[in-house]
Short mmCIF file of C-alpha atoms and ligand atoms in Angstrom, two decimals:
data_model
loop_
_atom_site.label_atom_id
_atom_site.label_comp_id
_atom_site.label_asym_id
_atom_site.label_seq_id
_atom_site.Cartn_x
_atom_site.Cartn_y
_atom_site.Cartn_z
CA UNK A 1 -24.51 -33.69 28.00
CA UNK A 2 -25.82 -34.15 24.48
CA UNK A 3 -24.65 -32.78 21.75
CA UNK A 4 -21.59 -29.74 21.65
CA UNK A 5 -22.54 -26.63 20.42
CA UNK A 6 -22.00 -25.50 16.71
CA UNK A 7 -19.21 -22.90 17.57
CA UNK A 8 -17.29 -25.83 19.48
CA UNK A 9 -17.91 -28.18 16.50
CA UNK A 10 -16.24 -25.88 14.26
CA UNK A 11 -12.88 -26.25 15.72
CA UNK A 12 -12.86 -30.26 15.67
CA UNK A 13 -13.25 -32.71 13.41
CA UNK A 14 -10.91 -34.04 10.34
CA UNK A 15 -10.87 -30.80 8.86
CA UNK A 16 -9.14 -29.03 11.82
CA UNK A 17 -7.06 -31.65 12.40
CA UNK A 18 -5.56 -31.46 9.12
CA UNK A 19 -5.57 -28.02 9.00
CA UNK A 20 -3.45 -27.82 12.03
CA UNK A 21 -1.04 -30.58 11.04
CA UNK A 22 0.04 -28.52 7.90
CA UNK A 23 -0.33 -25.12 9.34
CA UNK A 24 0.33 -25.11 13.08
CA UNK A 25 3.21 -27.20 12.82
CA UNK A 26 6.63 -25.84 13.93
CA UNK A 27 8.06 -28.84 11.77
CA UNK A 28 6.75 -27.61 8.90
CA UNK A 29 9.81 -26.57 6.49
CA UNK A 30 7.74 -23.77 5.10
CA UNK A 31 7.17 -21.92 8.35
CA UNK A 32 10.24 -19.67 7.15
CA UNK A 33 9.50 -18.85 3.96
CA UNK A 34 5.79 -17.94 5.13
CA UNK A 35 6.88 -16.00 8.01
CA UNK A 36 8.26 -13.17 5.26
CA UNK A 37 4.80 -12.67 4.38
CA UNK A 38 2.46 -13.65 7.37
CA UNK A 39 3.12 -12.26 10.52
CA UNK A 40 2.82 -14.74 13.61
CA UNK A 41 3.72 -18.27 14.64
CA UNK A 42 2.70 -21.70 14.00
CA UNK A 43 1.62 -22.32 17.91
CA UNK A 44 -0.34 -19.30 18.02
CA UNK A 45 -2.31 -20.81 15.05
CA UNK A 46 -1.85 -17.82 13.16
CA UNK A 47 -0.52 -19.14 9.76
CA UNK A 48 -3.83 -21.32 9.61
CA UNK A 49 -5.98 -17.69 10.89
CA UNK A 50 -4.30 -16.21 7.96
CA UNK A 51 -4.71 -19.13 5.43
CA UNK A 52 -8.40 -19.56 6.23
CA UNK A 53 -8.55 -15.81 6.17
CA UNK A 54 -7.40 -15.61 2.44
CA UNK A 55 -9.82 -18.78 1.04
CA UNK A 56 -12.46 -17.37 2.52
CA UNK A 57 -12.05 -14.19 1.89
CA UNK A 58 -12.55 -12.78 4.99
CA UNK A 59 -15.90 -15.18 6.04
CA UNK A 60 -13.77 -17.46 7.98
CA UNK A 61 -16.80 -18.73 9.70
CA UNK A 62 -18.79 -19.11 7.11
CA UNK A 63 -15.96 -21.27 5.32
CA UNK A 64 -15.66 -23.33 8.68
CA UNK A 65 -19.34 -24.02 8.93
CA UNK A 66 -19.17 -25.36 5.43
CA UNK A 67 -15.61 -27.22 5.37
CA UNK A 68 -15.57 -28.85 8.76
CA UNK A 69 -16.67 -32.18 8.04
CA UNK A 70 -14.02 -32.08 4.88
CA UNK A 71 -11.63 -35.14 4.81
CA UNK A 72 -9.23 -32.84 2.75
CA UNK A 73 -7.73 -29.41 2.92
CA UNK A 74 -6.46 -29.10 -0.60
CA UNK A 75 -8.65 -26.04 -1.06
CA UNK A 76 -6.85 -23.99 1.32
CA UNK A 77 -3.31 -25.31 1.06
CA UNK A 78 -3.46 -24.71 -2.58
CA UNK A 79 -5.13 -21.44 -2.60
CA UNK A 80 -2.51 -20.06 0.19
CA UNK A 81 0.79 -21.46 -1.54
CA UNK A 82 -0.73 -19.98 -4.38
CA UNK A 83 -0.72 -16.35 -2.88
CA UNK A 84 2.63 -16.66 -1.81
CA UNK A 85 4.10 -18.27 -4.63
CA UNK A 86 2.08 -15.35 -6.40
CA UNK A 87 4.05 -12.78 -4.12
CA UNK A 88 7.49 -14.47 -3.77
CA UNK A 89 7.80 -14.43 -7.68
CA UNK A 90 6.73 -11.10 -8.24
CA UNK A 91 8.89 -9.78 -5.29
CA UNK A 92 12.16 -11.74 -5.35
CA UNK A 93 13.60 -9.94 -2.68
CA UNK A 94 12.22 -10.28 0.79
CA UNK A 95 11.98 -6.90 2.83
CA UNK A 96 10.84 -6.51 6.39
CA UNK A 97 7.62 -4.06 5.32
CA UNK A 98 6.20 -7.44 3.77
CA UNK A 99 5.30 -9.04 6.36
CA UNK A 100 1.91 -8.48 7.58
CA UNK A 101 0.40 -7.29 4.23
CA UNK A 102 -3.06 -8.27 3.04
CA UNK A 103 -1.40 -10.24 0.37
CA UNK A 104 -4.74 -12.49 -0.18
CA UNK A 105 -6.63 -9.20 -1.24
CA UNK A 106 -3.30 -7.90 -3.16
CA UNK A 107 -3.63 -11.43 -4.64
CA UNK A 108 -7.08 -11.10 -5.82
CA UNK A 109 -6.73 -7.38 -7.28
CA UNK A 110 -3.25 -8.52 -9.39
CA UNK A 111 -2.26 -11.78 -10.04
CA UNK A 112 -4.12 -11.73 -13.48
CA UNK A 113 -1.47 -8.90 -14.45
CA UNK A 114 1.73 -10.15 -15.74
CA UNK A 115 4.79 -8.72 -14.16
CA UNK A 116 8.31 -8.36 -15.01
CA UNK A 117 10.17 -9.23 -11.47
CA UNK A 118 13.27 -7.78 -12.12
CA UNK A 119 12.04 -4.43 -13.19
CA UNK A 120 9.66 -4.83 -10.05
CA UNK A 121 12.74 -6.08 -7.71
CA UNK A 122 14.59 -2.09 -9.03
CA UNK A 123 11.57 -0.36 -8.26
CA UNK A 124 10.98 -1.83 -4.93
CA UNK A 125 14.77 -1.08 -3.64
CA UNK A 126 14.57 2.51 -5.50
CA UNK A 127 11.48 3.25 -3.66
CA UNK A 128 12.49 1.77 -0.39
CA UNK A 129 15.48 3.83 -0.44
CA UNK A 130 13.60 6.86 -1.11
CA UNK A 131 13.24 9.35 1.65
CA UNK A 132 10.44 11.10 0.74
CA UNK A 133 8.25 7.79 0.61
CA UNK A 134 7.31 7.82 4.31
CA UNK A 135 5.01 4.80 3.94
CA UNK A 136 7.34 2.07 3.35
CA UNK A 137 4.40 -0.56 3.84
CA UNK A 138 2.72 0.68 0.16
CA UNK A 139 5.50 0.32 -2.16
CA UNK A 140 4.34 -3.13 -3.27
CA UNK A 141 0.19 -2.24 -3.68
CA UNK A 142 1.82 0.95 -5.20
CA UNK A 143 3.88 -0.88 -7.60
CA UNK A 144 1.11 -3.81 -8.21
CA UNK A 145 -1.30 -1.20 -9.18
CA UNK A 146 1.10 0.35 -12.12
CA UNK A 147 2.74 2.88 -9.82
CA UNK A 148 -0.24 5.33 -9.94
CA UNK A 149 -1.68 6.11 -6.42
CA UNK A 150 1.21 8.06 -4.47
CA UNK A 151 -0.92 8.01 -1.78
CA UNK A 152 -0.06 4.61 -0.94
CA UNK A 153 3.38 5.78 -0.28
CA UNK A 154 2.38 8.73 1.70
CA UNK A 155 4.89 11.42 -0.26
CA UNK A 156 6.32 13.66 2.24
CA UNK A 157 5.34 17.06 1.10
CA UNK A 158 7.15 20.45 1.43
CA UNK A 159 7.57 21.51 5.39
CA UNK A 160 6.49 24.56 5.95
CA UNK A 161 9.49 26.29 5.79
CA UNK A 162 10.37 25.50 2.29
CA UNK A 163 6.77 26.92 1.17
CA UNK A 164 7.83 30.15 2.83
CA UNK A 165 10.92 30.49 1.07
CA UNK A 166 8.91 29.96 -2.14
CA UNK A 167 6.08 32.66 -1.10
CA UNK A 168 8.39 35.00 -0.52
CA UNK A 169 10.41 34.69 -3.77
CA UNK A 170 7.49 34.56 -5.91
CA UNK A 171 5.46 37.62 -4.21
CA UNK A 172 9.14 39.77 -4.64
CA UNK A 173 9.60 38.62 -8.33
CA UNK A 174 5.61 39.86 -8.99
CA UNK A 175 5.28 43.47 -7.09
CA UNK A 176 6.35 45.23 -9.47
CA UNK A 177 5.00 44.12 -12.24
CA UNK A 178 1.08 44.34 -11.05
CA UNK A 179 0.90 40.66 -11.78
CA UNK A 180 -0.74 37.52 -9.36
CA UNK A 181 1.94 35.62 -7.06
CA UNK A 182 0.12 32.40 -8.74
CA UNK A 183 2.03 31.52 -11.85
CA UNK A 184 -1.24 30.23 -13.49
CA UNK A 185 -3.34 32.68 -12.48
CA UNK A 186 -0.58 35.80 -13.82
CA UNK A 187 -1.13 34.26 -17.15
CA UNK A 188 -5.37 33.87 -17.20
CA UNK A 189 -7.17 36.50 -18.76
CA UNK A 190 -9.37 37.05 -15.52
CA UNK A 191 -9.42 39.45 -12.11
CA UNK A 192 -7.32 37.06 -10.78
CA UNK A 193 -3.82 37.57 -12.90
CA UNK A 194 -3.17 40.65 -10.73
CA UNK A 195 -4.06 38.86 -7.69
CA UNK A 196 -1.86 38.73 -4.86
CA UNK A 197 -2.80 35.54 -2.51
CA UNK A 198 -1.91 35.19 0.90
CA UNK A 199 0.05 32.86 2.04
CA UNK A 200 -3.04 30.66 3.77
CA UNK A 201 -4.83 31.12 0.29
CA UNK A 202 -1.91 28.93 -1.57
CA UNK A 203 -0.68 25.67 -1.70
CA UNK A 204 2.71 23.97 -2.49
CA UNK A 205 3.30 22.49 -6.01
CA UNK A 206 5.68 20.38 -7.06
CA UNK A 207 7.63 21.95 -10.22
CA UNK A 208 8.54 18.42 -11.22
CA UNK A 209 6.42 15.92 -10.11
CA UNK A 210 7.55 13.68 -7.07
CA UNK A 211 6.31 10.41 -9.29
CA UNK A 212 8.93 11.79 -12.27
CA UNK A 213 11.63 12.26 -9.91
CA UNK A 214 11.19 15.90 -8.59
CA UNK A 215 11.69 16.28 -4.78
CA UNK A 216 10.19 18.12 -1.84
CA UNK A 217 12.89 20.78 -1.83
CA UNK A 218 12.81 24.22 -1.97
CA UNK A 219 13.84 23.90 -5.47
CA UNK A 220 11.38 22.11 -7.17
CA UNK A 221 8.60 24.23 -4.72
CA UNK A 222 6.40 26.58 -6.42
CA UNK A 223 2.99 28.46 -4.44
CA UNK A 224 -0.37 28.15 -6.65
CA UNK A 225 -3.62 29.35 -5.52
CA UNK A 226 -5.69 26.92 -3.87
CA UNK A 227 -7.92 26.65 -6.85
CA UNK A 228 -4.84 26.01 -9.48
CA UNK A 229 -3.28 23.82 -6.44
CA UNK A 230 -6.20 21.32 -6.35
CA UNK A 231 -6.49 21.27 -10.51
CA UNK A 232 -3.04 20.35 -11.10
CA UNK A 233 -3.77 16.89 -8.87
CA UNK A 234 -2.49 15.45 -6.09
CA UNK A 235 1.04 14.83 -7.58
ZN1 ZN B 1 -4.04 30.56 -9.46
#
């Protein structure tokens, strides 16, 4: 008896029932193009989790607690096409790795920036098609954020193999010559330029950087010292 309590309140009124009409409506001719980005269904009510999700910026009870008694839901409608009219126009081609992405947060980060889609739509199918980029997920933050932080892609780096190969060849091409097996450190003017380093005590390099096309073969491997590793950057 009385009145319900403020947690039940939050999921009635005009406000939910709106909500849910343009949301958690299988009808809705939308549902396809927003199931590229958001992952879920329309019964589940998990197009309107992510669309209150994104307009509130992750304080979805907060924004409930102050929208409830709201006769409209132009607020959140707009500000969710918005984010994936934002993404669908940067990205003109749809991959599977979309779906699912925090594209409300990507949203907020980027869509100030101007892109140009069709160099974007190139560097998305280069990068998907890339082997070394074992994180097929972060091509688009990667991209969005002016192709800069390779971690987002999660490079895969030289197997342990190929940096043997490389220690070997560059300890063999140094013996004789009384110079360091670190390239950088056989040309410093310190103790270390005659410095042979152990194989635990280096690090692969890559020649040509991953990000300017090098690869992860045994090629484009070369063994620094730890110290010259970490100076050079994560590359
Ligand atoms: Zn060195």
């Amino acid at each position: 008896m009385g009145r319900p309590h403020d947690s039940k309140r939050q999921h009635s009124g005009p406000f939910v029932t709106l909500a849910k009409t343009e949301f958690s409506n299988s009808q809705n001719a939308n549902i396809q193009k927003w199931s590229a980005y958001v992952r879920g269904s329309a019964n589940r009510q998990e197009f309107l989790g992510r669309a209150l999700d994104w307009v509130s910026k992750g304080d979805i009870g907060g924004y409930m607690s102050s929208h409830r008694n709201d006769n409209t839901i132009n607020e959140l409608k707009t500000y969710f096409n918005s984010v994936i009219d934002w993404v669908s126009t940067v990205f003109v081609d749809v991959l599977p790795e979309m779906k699912g992405l925090e594209w409300g947060r990507l949203y907020e980060e980027h869509h100030g920036k101007s892109y140009d889609p069709e160099k974007m739509s190139t560097d998305v199918n280069g990068l998907a098609a890339d082997a070394y980029v074992t994180n097929r997920k972060g091509i688009f933050e990667y991209l969005l954020g002016g192709s800069v932080d390779t971690k987002l892609l999660v490079v895969r780096v030289f197997d342990d193999k190929v940096k043997r190969v490389a220690y070997a060849k560059q300890k063999q091409a140094v013996e004789a010559k009384g110079k360091s097996n670190c390239p950088h450190c056989a040309i410093g003017r310190n103790a270390n330029k005659s410095r042979i380093y152990k194989f635990d005590e280096m690090d692969a390099d890559h020649v040509s950087a991953w990000s300017k096309g090098g690869d992860s073969s045994s090629k484009n491997c070369q063994m620094l010292c730890i110290t010259h590793n970490r100076a050079k950057g994560n590359r």
